[in-house]
């Protein structure tokens, strides 16, 4: 019976190589050919659809052009780089401008790339583990902008404890490598089929807000939370009630007597909540809801601030990192449902 509960199946999803896996009452779908994006995550027992998934042809066309607004896409680097340019010591990186209106480089390139499944296994009949890798080398067209070899690895473990994500990156070049990682995680609001928007509250472990300019870049000034924003760490706010697009510094909060780092989306009418636990290396968060009218909210953990290498503050504040040759960075997140 246990073996029937944990399954792995390769399939073609709308023309893309994909892998569907289920265990512990959860089901996930990874689009291997588009950034190893977990495009679907369901709580099969409760009948919940947690992540925003393309459901019609219009959605699919948007997904092809902008995969970052669906599922669980990885961003490297996260969000925006001013003028596409930054320096690390005496080396200058110049990325192509792909946000022409604001003259920024945005959201990185590996979210669109074809990854490879390096391992897939059912563990003791009740857990599934899928490992996907992306190897970047001189053969890649983006190497002219980022001339350093590296390997990304994503490991997803699915069980009755939800979806655990472990990401790692190893610097395979012979010099320091700049590193900033984020996830543009898009959650359905509502995620319960019999709930409505007003039933939902978003709680986030935030402490300060980055002031941003007209190009959505941090000015370097760090602000106290407004009275409205303080509700994120108290009773929560409705994630679709008004337009949200703000960039925060994270700080642990107390949830049920325990330290918590991440975000929680509560369905108050059904007495359940979605927990998005983030590893402590994710020190920054963006909350964005696409003007509030599209039935989803993106809760975006980031290792560094937007445009971090260009902010004139200490790396300990901005979160900007470099990896030494052969150094590996690793961190985890987890998504699961629990009763209130």
CSV table of C-alpha atoms in Angstrom, one decimal, residues 6-271:
chain,number,residue,atom,x,y,z
A,6,UNK,CA,4.6,7.3,-3.5
A,7,UNK,CA,4.9,7.6,-7.3
A,8,UNK,CA,7.2,9.0,-9.9
A,9,UNK,CA,6.2,9.4,-13.5
A,10,UNK,CA,7.9,11.1,-16.4
A,11,UNK,CA,5.6,12.9,-18.8
A,12,UNK,CA,5.3,15.5,-21.5
A,13,UNK,CA,3.5,18.6,-20.2
A,14,UNK,CA,2.4,20.9,-23.1
A,15,UNK,CA,5.4,19.8,-25.1
A,16,UNK,CA,7.9,20.1,-22.2
A,17,UNK,CA,9.8,17.3,-20.6
A,18,UNK,CA,8.4,16.9,-17.1
A,19,UNK,CA,8.3,14.7,-14.0
A,20,UNK,CA,5.2,14.2,-11.8
A,21,UNK,CA,5.7,12.8,-8.3
A,22,UNK,CA,3.5,12.2,-5.3
A,23,UNK,CA,4.0,11.1,-1.7
A,24,UNK,CA,2.4,11.6,1.7
A,25,UNK,CA,-0.8,13.2,0.4
A,26,UNK,CA,1.1,15.7,-1.8
A,27,UNK,CA,1.6,15.8,-5.5
A,28,UNK,CA,4.1,17.9,-7.5
A,29,UNK,CA,4.9,18.5,-11.2
A,30,UNK,CA,8.4,19.7,-12.2
A,31,UNK,CA,8.9,21.1,-15.7
A,32,UNK,CA,12.5,19.9,-16.3
A,33,UNK,CA,12.8,21.9,-19.6
A,34,UNK,CA,11.9,25.2,-18.0
A,35,UNK,CA,14.1,25.8,-15.1
A,36,UNK,CA,13.2,22.7,-13.2
A,37,UNK,CA,10.2,24.7,-12.1
A,38,UNK,CA,7.7,23.1,-9.7
A,39,UNK,CA,4.8,24.3,-11.6
A,40,UNK,CA,2.2,22.5,-9.6
A,41,UNK,CA,1.9,21.5,-5.9
A,42,UNK,CA,-1.3,19.9,-4.5
A,43,UNK,CA,-2.5,18.7,-1.2
A,44,UNK,CA,-4.4,15.8,-2.5
A,45,UNK,CA,-6.1,14.9,0.8
A,46,UNK,CA,-7.6,18.4,1.3
A,47,UNK,CA,-8.1,19.1,-2.4
A,48,UNK,CA,-5.8,22.2,-2.4
A,49,UNK,CA,-3.9,23.6,-5.3
A,50,UNK,CA,-1.1,25.7,-3.8
A,51,UNK,CA,1.0,27.0,-6.6
A,52,UNK,CA,-0.1,29.1,-9.6
A,53,UNK,CA,-0.2,26.8,-12.6
A,54,UNK,CA,-1.0,27.7,-16.3
A,55,UNK,CA,-4.6,26.4,-16.8
A,56,UNK,CA,-5.5,27.6,-20.3
A,57,UNK,CA,-3.8,28.6,-23.6
A,58,UNK,CA,-3.5,32.3,-22.6
A,59,UNK,CA,-1.7,31.3,-19.3
A,60,UNK,CA,0.5,28.9,-21.2
A,61,UNK,CA,1.6,31.7,-23.6
A,62,UNK,CA,2.4,33.9,-20.6
A,63,UNK,CA,4.3,31.1,-19.0
A,64,UNK,CA,6.5,30.6,-22.1
A,65,UNK,CA,7.4,34.3,-22.0
A,66,UNK,CA,7.5,34.8,-18.3
A,67,UNK,CA,7.9,31.6,-16.3
A,68,UNK,CA,8.7,33.6,-13.2
A,69,UNK,CA,5.0,34.3,-12.5
A,70,UNK,CA,4.0,30.6,-12.2
A,71,UNK,CA,5.1,27.9,-9.8
A,72,UNK,CA,8.5,27.9,-8.0
A,73,UNK,CA,11.1,29.4,-10.4
A,74,UNK,CA,14.7,29.9,-9.3
A,75,UNK,CA,16.2,33.4,-10.0
A,76,UNK,CA,19.9,33.9,-10.4
A,77,UNK,CA,20.5,36.7,-9.7
A,78,UNK,CA,17.2,37.6,-8.0
A,79,UNK,CA,15.1,40.6,-9.2
A,80,UNK,CA,16.9,43.6,-10.8
A,81,UNK,CA,20.5,44.7,-11.6
A,82,UNK,CA,20.9,48.4,-12.3
A,83,UNK,CA,21.9,49.0,-15.9
A,84,UNK,CA,22.7,45.3,-16.0
A,85,UNK,CA,26.2,46.2,-14.6
A,86,UNK,CA,28.1,45.5,-11.4
A,87,UNK,CA,31.7,44.9,-10.3
A,88,UNK,CA,33.4,42.3,-8.1
A,89,UNK,CA,36.8,43.7,-7.1
A,90,UNK,CA,38.4,44.6,-10.5
A,91,UNK,CA,36.0,42.5,-12.7
A,92,UNK,CA,33.0,44.1,-14.3
A,93,UNK,CA,29.9,42.1,-15.3
A,94,UNK,CA,27.6,43.5,-18.0
A,95,UNK,CA,24.3,41.7,-18.5
A,96,UNK,CA,21.9,42.5,-21.4
A,97,UNK,CA,19.1,44.9,-20.6
A,98,UNK,CA,15.8,42.9,-20.6
A,99,UNK,CA,13.7,45.4,-18.7
A,100,UNK,CA,14.1,48.2,-21.2
A,101,UNK,CA,11.6,50.7,-19.7
A,102,UNK,CA,13.7,50.9,-16.5
A,103,UNK,CA,17.1,49.9,-18.1
A,104,UNK,CA,17.6,47.0,-15.7
A,105,UNK,CA,18.5,43.4,-16.1
A,106,UNK,CA,15.8,41.3,-14.3
A,107,UNK,CA,15.2,37.8,-12.9
A,108,UNK,CA,18.3,36.0,-14.3
A,109,UNK,CA,18.4,33.3,-17.0
A,110,UNK,CA,18.3,29.8,-15.4
A,111,UNK,CA,14.6,30.0,-14.9
A,112,UNK,CA,14.2,29.4,-18.6
A,113,UNK,CA,16.9,26.7,-19.0
A,114,UNK,CA,16.6,23.0,-19.6
A,115,UNK,CA,17.8,21.1,-16.6
A,116,UNK,CA,18.6,17.4,-16.2
A,117,UNK,CA,17.3,14.9,-13.7
A,118,UNK,CA,20.3,13.3,-12.1
A,119,UNK,CA,18.4,11.2,-9.5
A,120,UNK,CA,14.8,10.2,-8.8
A,121,UNK,CA,13.9,7.7,-6.1
A,122,UNK,CA,11.2,6.4,-3.8
A,123,UNK,CA,12.5,6.2,-0.3
A,124,UNK,CA,11.0,3.5,2.0
A,125,UNK,CA,7.9,3.5,-0.1
A,126,UNK,CA,6.6,6.8,1.5
A,127,UNK,CA,8.9,9.6,0.3
A,128,UNK,CA,10.0,10.8,-3.2
A,129,UNK,CA,13.3,12.6,-3.9
A,130,UNK,CA,14.0,14.3,-7.2
A,131,UNK,CA,17.4,15.8,-8.0
A,132,UNK,CA,17.8,18.2,-10.9
A,133,UNK,CA,21.0,19.9,-12.1
A,134,UNK,CA,22.0,22.7,-14.4
A,135,UNK,CA,25.6,22.8,-15.6
A,136,UNK,CA,26.8,26.2,-16.9
A,137,UNK,CA,30.0,26.3,-18.9
A,138,UNK,CA,31.7,28.0,-21.9
A,139,UNK,CA,29.2,26.4,-24.3
A,140,UNK,CA,26.3,28.4,-23.0
A,141,UNK,CA,25.4,31.6,-24.8
A,142,UNK,CA,25.2,33.6,-21.6
A,143,UNK,CA,28.8,32.8,-20.8
A,144,UNK,CA,29.9,35.9,-22.6
A,145,UNK,CA,28.1,37.9,-19.9
A,146,UNK,CA,29.0,35.6,-17.0
A,147,UNK,CA,32.3,34.0,-17.8
A,148,UNK,CA,32.4,31.5,-14.9
A,149,UNK,CA,31.5,27.9,-14.8
A,150,UNK,CA,29.2,26.6,-12.1
A,151,UNK,CA,26.6,23.9,-11.3
A,152,UNK,CA,23.2,24.4,-9.7
A,153,UNK,CA,21.5,21.5,-8.0
A,154,UNK,CA,17.9,21.4,-6.8
A,155,UNK,CA,16.8,18.5,-4.6
A,156,UNK,CA,13.0,18.2,-3.9
A,157,UNK,CA,11.9,15.8,-1.2
A,158,UNK,CA,8.1,15.1,-1.1
A,159,UNK,CA,6.5,13.4,1.9
A,160,UNK,CA,3.8,13.8,4.5
A,161,UNK,CA,5.9,16.7,5.7
A,162,UNK,CA,5.3,18.6,2.5
A,163,UNK,CA,7.8,19.7,-0.1
A,164,UNK,CA,11.4,20.2,1.1
A,165,UNK,CA,13.7,22.1,-1.3
A,166,UNK,CA,17.5,22.0,-1.1
A,167,UNK,CA,19.4,24.2,-3.5
A,168,UNK,CA,23.1,24.2,-3.9
A,169,UNK,CA,25.6,26.0,-6.2
A,170,UNK,CA,29.2,25.1,-6.6
A,171,UNK,CA,31.7,27.5,-8.2
A,172,UNK,CA,33.6,25.5,-10.8
A,173,UNK,CA,35.7,28.5,-12.0
A,174,UNK,CA,39.2,29.5,-10.8
A,175,UNK,CA,38.2,32.9,-9.5
A,176,UNK,CA,35.6,34.4,-7.1
A,177,UNK,CA,32.0,34.0,-8.3
A,178,UNK,CA,29.2,36.5,-7.4
A,179,UNK,CA,26.2,34.8,-6.0
A,180,UNK,CA,22.6,35.8,-5.3
A,181,UNK,CA,19.6,33.5,-5.4
A,182,UNK,CA,15.9,33.9,-5.1
A,183,UNK,CA,12.6,32.2,-5.7
A,184,UNK,CA,9.6,33.9,-7.3
A,185,UNK,CA,7.2,31.6,-5.6
A,186,UNK,CA,3.6,32.2,-6.8
A,187,UNK,CA,0.8,31.0,-4.5
A,188,UNK,CA,-2.9,30.7,-5.5
A,189,UNK,CA,-5.3,33.0,-3.6
A,190,UNK,CA,-7.5,31.2,-2.8
A,191,UNK,CA,-5.9,27.8,-2.8
A,192,UNK,CA,-9.0,26.1,-1.4
A,193,UNK,CA,-11.7,25.5,-4.1
A,194,UNK,CA,-14.5,26.6,-1.8
A,195,UNK,CA,-12.8,29.7,-0.3
A,196,UNK,CA,-12.7,33.3,-1.5
A,197,UNK,CA,-10.1,36.0,-1.4
A,198,UNK,CA,-11.4,37.7,1.7
A,199,UNK,CA,-10.7,34.5,3.7
A,200,UNK,CA,-7.0,34.8,3.4
A,201,UNK,CA,-4.2,36.4,5.5
A,202,UNK,CA,-0.5,36.7,4.7
A,203,UNK,CA,1.9,36.7,7.7
A,204,UNK,CA,5.6,37.4,7.0
A,205,UNK,CA,8.7,37.4,9.2
A,206,UNK,CA,9.9,40.9,8.2
A,207,UNK,CA,11.5,43.7,10.2
A,208,UNK,CA,12.5,46.6,7.9
A,209,UNK,CA,11.7,47.8,4.3
A,210,UNK,CA,14.1,48.8,1.6
A,211,UNK,CA,13.2,52.2,0.2
A,212,UNK,CA,13.0,51.9,-3.6
A,213,UNK,CA,13.3,54.4,-6.4
A,214,UNK,CA,11.2,54.8,-9.6
A,215,UNK,CA,13.2,51.9,-11.2
A,216,UNK,CA,12.3,49.6,-8.3
A,217,UNK,CA,15.9,49.6,-7.1
A,218,UNK,CA,16.9,50.1,-3.4
A,219,UNK,CA,18.1,53.6,-2.6
A,220,UNK,CA,20.3,52.3,0.2
A,221,UNK,CA,17.9,53.7,2.8
A,222,UNK,CA,16.3,51.2,5.2
A,223,UNK,CA,12.9,52.2,6.6
A,224,UNK,CA,10.8,51.1,9.5
A,225,UNK,CA,7.6,49.3,8.7
A,226,UNK,CA,4.4,51.3,8.3
A,227,UNK,CA,1.5,50.7,10.7
A,228,UNK,CA,-0.1,48.6,7.9
A,229,UNK,CA,3.0,46.6,7.3
A,230,UNK,CA,3.4,45.8,11.0
A,231,UNK,CA,0.2,43.7,10.5
A,232,UNK,CA,2.4,41.2,8.5
A,233,UNK,CA,3.9,40.1,11.8
A,234,UNK,CA,0.7,40.2,13.8
A,235,UNK,CA,-2.7,39.1,12.4
A,236,UNK,CA,-1.5,39.2,8.8
A,237,UNK,CA,-2.9,41.2,5.8
A,238,UNK,CA,-5.2,40.2,2.9
A,239,UNK,CA,-2.7,39.5,0.1
A,240,UNK,CA,-5.0,40.7,-2.7
A,241,UNK,CA,-6.9,43.6,-1.0
A,242,UNK,CA,-4.5,46.2,-2.6
A,243,UNK,CA,-1.5,46.4,-4.8
A,244,UNK,CA,1.6,45.0,-3.1
A,245,UNK,CA,5.2,45.4,-4.4
A,246,UNK,CA,7.7,45.9,-1.5
A,247,UNK,CA,11.1,44.7,-0.6
A,248,UNK,CA,11.9,43.7,3.0
A,249,UNK,CA,14.7,42.6,5.3
A,250,UNK,CA,13.6,39.5,7.2
A,251,UNK,CA,13.7,38.8,10.9
A,252,UNK,CA,12.5,35.8,12.8
A,253,UNK,CA,9.1,36.1,14.5
A,254,UNK,CA,7.4,33.9,17.1
A,255,UNK,CA,4.7,31.5,15.9
A,256,UNK,CA,3.1,29.2,18.5
A,257,UNK,CA,6.1,29.7,20.8
A,258,UNK,CA,8.7,28.9,18.2
A,259,UNK,CA,11.1,31.0,16.1
A,260,UNK,CA,9.8,31.2,12.5
A,261,UNK,CA,11.6,32.5,9.4
A,262,UNK,CA,9.4,32.7,6.3
A,263,UNK,CA,5.8,33.3,5.4
A,264,UNK,CA,2.3,31.9,6.3
A,265,UNK,CA,-0.8,32.1,4.2
A,266,UNK,CA,-3.9,31.4,6.3
A,267,UNK,CA,-7.4,30.4,5.1
A,268,UNK,CA,-9.4,31.6,8.0
A,269,UNK,CA,-12.7,30.1,6.7
A,270,UNK,CA,-11.3,26.5,6.5
A,271,UNK,CA,-9.0,26.6,9.5
